[in-house]
Short mmCIF file of C-alpha atoms in Angstrom, two decimals:
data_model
loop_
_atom_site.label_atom_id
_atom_site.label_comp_id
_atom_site.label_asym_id
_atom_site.label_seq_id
_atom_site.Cartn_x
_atom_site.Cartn_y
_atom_site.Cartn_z
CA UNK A 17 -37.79 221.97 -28.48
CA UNK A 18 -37.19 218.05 -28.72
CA UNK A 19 -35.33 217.37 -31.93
CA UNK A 20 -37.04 215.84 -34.83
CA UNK A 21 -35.86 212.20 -35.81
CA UNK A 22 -34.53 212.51 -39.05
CA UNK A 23 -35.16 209.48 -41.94
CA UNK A 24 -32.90 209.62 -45.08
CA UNK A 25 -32.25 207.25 -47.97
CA UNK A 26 -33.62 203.57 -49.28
CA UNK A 27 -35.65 201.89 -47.31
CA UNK A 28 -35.02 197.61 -47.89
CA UNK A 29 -37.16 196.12 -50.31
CA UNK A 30 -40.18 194.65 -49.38
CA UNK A 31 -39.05 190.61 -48.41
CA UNK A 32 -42.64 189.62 -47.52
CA UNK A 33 -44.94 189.49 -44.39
CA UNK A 34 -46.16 192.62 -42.48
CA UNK A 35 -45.07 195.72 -44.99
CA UNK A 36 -45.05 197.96 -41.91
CA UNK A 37 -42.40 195.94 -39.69
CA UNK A 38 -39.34 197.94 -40.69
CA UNK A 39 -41.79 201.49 -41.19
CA UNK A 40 -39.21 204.13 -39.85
CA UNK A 41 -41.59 206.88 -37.36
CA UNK A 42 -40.94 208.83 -34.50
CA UNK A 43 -43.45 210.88 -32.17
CA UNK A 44 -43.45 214.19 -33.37
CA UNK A 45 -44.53 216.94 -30.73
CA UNK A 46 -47.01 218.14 -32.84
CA UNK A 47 -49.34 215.85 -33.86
CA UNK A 48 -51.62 216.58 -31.10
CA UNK A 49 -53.48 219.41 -33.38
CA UNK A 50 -56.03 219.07 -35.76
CA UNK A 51 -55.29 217.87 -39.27
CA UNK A 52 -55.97 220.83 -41.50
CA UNK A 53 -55.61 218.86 -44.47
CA UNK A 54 -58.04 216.48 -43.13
CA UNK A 55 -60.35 215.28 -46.39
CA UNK A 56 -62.83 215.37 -43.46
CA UNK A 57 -62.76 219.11 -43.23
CA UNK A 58 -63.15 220.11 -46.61
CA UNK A 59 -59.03 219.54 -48.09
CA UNK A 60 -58.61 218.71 -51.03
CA UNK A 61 -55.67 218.54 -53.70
CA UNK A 62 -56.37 220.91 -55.98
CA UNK A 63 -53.79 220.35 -59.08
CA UNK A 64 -51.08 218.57 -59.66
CA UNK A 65 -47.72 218.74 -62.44
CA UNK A 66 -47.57 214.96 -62.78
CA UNK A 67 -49.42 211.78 -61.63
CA UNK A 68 -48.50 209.15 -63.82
CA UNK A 69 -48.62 206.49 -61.07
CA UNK A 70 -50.76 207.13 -58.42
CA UNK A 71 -53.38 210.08 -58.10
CA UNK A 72 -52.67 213.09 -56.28
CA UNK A 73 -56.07 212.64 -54.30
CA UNK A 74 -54.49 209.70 -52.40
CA UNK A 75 -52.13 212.45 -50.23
CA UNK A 76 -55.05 213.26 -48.09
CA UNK A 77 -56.75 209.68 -47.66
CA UNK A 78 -57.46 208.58 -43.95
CA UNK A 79 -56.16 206.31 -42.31
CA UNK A 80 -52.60 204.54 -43.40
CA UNK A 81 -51.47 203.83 -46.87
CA UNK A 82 -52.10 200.73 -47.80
CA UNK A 83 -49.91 197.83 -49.94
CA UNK A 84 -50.45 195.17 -52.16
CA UNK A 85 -47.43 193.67 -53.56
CA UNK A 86 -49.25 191.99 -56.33
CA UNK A 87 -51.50 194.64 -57.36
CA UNK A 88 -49.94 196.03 -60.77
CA UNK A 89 -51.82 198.19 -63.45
CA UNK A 90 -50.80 199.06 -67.46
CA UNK A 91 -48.58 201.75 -65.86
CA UNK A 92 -47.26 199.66 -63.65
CA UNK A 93 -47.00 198.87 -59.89
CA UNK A 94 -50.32 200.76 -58.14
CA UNK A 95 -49.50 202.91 -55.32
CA UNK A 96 -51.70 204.39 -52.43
CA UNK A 97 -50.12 207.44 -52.94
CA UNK A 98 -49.10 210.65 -55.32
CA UNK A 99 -46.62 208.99 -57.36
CA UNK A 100 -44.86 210.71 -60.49
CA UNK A 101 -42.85 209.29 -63.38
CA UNK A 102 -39.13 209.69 -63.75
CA UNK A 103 -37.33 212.45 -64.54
CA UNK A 104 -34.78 212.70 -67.38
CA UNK A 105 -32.49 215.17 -68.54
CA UNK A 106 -32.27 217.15 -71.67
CA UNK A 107 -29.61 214.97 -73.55
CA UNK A 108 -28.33 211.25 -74.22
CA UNK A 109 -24.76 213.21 -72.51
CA UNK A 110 -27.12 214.63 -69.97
CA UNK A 111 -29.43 212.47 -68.87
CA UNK A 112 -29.98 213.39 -65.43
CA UNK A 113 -32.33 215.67 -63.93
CA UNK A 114 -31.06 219.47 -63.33
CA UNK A 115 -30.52 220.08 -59.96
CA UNK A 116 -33.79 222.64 -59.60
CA UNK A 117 -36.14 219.65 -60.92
CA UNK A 118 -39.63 218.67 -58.84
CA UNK A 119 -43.09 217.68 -59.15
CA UNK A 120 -45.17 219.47 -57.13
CA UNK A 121 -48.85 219.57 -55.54
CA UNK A 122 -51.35 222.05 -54.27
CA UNK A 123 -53.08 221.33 -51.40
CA UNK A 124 -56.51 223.32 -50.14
CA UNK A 125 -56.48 223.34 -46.24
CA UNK A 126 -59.51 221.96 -45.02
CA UNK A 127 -59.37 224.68 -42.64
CA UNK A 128 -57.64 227.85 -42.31
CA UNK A 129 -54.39 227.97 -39.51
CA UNK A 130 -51.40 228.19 -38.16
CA UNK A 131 -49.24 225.02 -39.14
CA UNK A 132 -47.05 223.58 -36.15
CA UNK A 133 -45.96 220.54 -37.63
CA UNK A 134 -46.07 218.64 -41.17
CA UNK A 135 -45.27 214.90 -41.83
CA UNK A 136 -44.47 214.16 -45.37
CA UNK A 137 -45.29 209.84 -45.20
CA UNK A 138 -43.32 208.19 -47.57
CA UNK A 139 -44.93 204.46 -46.45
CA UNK A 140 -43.95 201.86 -48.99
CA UNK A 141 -41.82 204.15 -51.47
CA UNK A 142 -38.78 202.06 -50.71
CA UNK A 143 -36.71 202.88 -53.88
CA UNK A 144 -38.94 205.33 -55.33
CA UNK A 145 -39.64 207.94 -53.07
CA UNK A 146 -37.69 211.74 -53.91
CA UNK A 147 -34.68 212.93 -52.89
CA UNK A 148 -36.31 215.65 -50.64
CA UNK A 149 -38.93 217.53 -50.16
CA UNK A 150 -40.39 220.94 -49.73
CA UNK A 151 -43.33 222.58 -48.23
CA UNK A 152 -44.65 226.25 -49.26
CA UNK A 153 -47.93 227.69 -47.52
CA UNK A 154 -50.37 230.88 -48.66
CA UNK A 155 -53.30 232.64 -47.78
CA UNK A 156 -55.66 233.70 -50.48
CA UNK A 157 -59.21 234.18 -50.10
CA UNK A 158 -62.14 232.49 -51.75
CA UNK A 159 -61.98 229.47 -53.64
CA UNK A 160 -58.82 230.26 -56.11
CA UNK A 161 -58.14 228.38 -59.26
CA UNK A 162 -54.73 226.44 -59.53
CA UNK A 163 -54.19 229.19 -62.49
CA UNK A 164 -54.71 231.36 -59.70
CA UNK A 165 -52.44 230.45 -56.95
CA UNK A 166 -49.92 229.67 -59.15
CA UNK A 167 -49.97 233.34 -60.68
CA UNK A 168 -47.30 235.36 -59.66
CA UNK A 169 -49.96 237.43 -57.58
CA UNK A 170 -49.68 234.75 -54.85
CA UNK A 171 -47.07 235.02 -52.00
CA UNK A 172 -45.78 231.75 -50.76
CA UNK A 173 -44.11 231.47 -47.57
CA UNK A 174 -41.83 228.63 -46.92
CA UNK A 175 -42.70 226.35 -44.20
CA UNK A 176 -40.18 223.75 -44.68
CA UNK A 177 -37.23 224.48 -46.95
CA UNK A 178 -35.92 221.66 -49.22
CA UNK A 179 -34.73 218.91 -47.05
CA UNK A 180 -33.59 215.44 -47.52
CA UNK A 181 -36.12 212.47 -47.00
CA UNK A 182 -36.35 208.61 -46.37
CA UNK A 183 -37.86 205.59 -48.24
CA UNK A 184 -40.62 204.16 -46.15
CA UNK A 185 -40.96 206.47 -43.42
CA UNK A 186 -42.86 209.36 -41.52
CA UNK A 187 -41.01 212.56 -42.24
CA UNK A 188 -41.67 215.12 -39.87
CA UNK A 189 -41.27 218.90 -39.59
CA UNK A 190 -41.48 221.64 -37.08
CA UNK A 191 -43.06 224.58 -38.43
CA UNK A 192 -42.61 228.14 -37.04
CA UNK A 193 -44.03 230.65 -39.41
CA UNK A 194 -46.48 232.43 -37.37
CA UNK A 195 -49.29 233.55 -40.14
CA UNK A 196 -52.45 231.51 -41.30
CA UNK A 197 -52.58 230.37 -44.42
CA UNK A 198 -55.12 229.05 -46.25
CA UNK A 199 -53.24 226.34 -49.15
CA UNK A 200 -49.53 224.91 -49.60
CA UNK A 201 -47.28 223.39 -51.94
CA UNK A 202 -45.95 220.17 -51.23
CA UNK A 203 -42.68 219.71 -53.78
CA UNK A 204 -40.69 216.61 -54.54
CA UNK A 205 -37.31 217.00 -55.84
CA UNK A 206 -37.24 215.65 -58.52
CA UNK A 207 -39.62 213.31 -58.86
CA UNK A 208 -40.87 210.01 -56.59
CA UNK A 209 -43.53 209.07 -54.44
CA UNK A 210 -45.27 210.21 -51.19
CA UNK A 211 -48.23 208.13 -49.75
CA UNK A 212 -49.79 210.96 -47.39
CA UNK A 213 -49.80 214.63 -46.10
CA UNK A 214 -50.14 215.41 -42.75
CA UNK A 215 -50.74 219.03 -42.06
CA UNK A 216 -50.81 220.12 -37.90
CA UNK A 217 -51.76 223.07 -36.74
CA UNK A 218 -54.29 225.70 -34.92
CA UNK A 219 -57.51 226.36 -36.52
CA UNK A 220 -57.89 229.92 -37.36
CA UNK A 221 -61.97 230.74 -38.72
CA UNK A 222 -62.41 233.98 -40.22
CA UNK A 223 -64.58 236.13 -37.93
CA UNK A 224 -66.52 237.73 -40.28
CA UNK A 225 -68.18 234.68 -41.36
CA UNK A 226 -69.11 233.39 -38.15
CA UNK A 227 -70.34 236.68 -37.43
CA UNK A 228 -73.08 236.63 -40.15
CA UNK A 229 -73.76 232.87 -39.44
CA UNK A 230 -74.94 234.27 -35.95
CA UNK A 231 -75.83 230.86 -34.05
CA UNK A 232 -73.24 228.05 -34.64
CA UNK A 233 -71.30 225.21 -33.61
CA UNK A 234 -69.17 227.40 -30.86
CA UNK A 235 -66.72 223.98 -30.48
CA UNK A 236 -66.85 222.53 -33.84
CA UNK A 237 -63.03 221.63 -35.13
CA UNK A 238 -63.77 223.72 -38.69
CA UNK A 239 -64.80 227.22 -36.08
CA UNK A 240 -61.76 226.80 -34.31
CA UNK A 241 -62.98 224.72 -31.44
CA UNK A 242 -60.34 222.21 -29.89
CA UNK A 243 -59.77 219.32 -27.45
CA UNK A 244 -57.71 220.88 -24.47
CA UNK A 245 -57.44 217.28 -22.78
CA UNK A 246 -59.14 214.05 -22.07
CA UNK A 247 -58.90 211.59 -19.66
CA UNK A 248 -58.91 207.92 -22.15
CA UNK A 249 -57.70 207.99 -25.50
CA UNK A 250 -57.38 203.84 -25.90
CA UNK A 251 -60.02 202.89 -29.04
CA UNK A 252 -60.46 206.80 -30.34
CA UNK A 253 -59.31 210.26 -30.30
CA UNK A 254 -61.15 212.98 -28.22
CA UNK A 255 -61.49 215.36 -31.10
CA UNK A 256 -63.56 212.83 -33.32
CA UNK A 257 -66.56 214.16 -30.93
CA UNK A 258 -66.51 217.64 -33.01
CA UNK A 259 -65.61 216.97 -36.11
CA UNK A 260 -67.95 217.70 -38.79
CA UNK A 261 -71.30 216.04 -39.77
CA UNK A 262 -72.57 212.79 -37.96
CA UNK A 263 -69.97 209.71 -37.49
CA UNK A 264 -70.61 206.96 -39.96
CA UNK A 265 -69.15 204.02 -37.92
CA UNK A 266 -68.45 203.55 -34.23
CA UNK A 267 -64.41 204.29 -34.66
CA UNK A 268 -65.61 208.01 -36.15
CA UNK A 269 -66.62 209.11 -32.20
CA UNK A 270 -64.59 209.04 -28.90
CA UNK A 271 -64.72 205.18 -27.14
CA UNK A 272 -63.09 204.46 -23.52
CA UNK A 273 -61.80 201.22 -22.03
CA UNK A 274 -64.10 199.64 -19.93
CA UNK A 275 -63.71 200.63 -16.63
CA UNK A 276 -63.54 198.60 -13.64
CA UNK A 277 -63.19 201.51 -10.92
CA UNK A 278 -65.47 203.97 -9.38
CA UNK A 279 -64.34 206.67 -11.51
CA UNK A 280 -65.83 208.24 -15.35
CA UNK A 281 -64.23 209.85 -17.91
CA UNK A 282 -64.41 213.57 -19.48
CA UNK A 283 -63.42 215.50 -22.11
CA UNK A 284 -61.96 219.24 -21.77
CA UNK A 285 -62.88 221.88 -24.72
CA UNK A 286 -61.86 224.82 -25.25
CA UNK A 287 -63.95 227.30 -27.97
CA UNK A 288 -63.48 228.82 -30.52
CA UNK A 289 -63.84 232.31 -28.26
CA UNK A 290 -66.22 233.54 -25.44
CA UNK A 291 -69.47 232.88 -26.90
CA UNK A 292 -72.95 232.56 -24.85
CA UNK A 293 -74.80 229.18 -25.34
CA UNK A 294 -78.35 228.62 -25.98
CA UNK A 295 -78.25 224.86 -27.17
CA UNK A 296 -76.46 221.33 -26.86
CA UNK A 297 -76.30 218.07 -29.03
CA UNK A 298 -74.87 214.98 -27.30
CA UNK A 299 -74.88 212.11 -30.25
CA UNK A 300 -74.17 208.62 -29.71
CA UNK A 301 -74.38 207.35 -33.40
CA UNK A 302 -73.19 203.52 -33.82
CA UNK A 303 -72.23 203.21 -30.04
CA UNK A 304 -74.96 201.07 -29.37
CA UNK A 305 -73.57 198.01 -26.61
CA UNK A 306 -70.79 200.73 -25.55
CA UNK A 307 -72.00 204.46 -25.58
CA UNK A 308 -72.19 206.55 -22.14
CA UNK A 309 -74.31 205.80 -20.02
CA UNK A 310 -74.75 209.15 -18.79
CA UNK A 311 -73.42 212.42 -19.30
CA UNK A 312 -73.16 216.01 -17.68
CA UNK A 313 -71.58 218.67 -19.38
CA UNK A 314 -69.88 222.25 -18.17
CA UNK A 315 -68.81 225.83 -18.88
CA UNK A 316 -66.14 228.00 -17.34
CA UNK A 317 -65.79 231.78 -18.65
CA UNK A 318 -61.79 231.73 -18.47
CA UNK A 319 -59.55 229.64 -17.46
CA UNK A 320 -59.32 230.92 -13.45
CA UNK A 321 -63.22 230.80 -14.15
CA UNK A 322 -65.80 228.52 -12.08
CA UNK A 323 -67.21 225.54 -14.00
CA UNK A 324 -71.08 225.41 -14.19
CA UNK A 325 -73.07 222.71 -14.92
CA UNK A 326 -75.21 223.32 -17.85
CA UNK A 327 -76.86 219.67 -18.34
CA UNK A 328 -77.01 217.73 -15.06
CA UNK A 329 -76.45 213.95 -15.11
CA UNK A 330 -78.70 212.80 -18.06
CA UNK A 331 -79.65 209.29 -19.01
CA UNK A 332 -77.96 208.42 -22.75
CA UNK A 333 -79.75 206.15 -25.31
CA UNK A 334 -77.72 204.06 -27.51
CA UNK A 335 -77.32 205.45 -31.17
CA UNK A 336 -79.32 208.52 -30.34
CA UNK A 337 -78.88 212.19 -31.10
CA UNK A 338 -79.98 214.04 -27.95
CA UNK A 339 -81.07 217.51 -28.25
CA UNK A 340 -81.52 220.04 -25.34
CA UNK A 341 -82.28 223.72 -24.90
CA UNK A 342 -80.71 225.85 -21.90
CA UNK A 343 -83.14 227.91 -20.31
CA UNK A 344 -81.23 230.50 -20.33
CA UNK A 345 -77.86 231.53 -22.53
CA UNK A 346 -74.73 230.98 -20.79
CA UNK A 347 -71.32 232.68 -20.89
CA UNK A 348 -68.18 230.33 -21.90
CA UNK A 349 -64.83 230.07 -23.14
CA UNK A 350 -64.24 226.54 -22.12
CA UNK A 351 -66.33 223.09 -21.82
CA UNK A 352 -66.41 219.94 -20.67
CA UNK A 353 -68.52 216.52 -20.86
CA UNK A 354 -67.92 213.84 -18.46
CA UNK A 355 -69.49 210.15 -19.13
CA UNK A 356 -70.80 207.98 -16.22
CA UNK A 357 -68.92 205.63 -15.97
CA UNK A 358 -67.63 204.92 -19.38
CA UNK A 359 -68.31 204.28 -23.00
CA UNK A 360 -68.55 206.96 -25.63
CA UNK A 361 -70.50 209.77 -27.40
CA UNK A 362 -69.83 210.53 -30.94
CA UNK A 363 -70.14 213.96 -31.19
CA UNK A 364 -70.74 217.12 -29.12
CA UNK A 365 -72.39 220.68 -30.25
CA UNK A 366 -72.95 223.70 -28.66
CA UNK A 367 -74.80 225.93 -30.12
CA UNK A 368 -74.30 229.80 -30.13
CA UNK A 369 -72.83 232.92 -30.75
CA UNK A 370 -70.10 234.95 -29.53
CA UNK A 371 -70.26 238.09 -27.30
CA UNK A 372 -68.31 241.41 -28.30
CA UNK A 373 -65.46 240.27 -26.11
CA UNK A 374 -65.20 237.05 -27.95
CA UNK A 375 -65.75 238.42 -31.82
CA UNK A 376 -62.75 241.45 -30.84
CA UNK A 377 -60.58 238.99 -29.54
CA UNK A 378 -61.18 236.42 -32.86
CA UNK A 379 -60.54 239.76 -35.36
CA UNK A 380 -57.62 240.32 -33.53
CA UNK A 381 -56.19 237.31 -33.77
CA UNK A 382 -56.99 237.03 -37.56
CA UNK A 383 -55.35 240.42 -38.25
CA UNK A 384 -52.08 239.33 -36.29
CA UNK A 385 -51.44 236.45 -38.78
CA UNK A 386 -52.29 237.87 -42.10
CA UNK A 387 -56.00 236.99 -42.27
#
């Protein structure tokens, strides 16, 4: 595996102009799986020791933290972050903090997985930002309390052990702990600032409640569904197109470059396990001067499989949910949609429910990492 880039220490004060010119990042080799602390999906901060400064909620905001130099409250400077005060010791002849000091947080996965990667953002804590950090994952059922998963009941795992950070920076981690796990910890030793959360990983639904659904979203991101590849990722990401509920602005779907070949573009799914079709959604919400013109979409039933068209080229309407029933179920593990020539959809759904094959090999899976 590619080593990590490593950030440590201060970052300069802010002197003016673009706050993100001297941001220190890195690509991480993980950051091509779904969020599972996405706020989109359901995650949510749960509890916090300390947020003095800035509210704990701010860890799972979309999109980049922002900064306002000028912006200052009765507490002091705001922060688009979690933000706690500063520790002190015990004594005016101790007045450090002891060397097992932190603030912590709990974080509620949106979804259920396997984490392959965290990134800890520090953006804009310069001065302020802690020492180092650790990350602690669990997998409880239901909808625990933060009385509850802080009992001594709960079994944390540690996903990345305490580990020095940088000021103004993307801290990422490589995670290898092979279980799924449905909430983490995020400490800060001792005390500091982070702006956001980033939580990678595979999507891991529990099979007995997909089971009693029956007939669902057999591709959706919160079943387990994924983007396996695309073929333009310029103005949007692939895996907007199943996120949940309907986009609510034209960045929220998947958007191409204009073409000026004779080619199209396509996206490649695979789902969330062998399921047989009966329906399919194609939504172009806000694309309206820029959505697909048309579309086609396939299934393959493994991957040395044959694809089959399900939905021959179709015309496309601009900001339009288009609904269509297969005459008959079909048999898939994988799909794909390909636009003519170019453009965008906002989301896709196909609706069904898995075979035998596809429910064993789900339970299975679910049992092998503590489920």
């Amino acid at each position: 595996m590619t080593a990590i880039e490593r950030f440590t220490g201060d970052a300069h004060p802010y002197g003016g102009g673009d706050p993100y010119a001297d941001y220190r990042t890195a690509d991480f080799p993980f950051t091509h799986h779904a969020d599972l602390a996405d706020r989109r999906l359901g995650a949510g901060v749960v509890a916090a020791n300390d947020e003095f400064f800035a509210q704990r909620e701010n860890l799972l905001l979309p999109g980049r933290a922002e900064f306002d130099p000028g912006h200052f409250g009765h507490k002091g400077k705001v922060m688009d972050g979690w933000e706690t005060r500063r520790r002190r010791g015990t004594s005016a002849e101790d007045p450090w903090p002891a060397a097992d000091d932190h603030d912590w947080a709990l974080i509620r996965l949106g979804a259920p997985g396997v984490v392959r990667g965290i990134v800890v953002d520090t953006a804009h804590f310069r001065g302020n930002h802690p020492a180092a950090v650790s990350v602690e994952g669990a997998s409880v059922a239901g909808a625990p309390s933060p009385g509850e998963l802080l009992s001594d009941d709960v079994r944390w795992t540690t996903l990345v052990p305490r580990t020095p950070v940088g000021g103004h920076a993307a801290n990422g981690f490589a995670v290898t702990a092979e279980r799924r796990f449905t909430h983490l910890r995020l400490k800060q030793h001792p005390d500091g600032g982070v702006a956001r959360l980033r939580v990678y990983g595979e999507i891991v639904p529990d099979p007995a409640w997909l089971t009693a659904l029956g007939t669902f979203d057999v591709v959706a991101l919160e079943n387990g569904g994924r983007v396996e590849d695309v073929s333009d990722r310029f103005y949007s990401p692939a895996a907007n197109t199943i996120r949940p509920g309907r986009s609510q602005k034209m960045d929220d779907g998947w958007e191409t470059r204009r073409r000026r070949d004779r080619g199209h573009d396509w996206i490649r799914y695979l789902l969330v396990a062998q399921a047989r079709i009966r329906a399919l959604e194609i939504d172009t919400a806000y694309l309206k001067g820029n959505s697909a013109g048309w579309a086609t979409v396939s299934v393959k039933d493994g991957e040395d499989g044959d694809w089959r068209e399900i939905l021959p080229r179709t015309r496309l309407q601009p900001d339009t949910d288009h609904r269509f029933v297969l005459p008959d179920p079909v048999t898939a593990t994988h799909a794909r949609v390909d636009i003519h020539p170019d453009g965008g959809i906002s989301r896709l759904r196909l609706f069904g429910a898995l075979t035998e094959t596809g429910a064993a090999a789900l339970t299975a899976r679910h049992q092998e990492l503590g489920g």
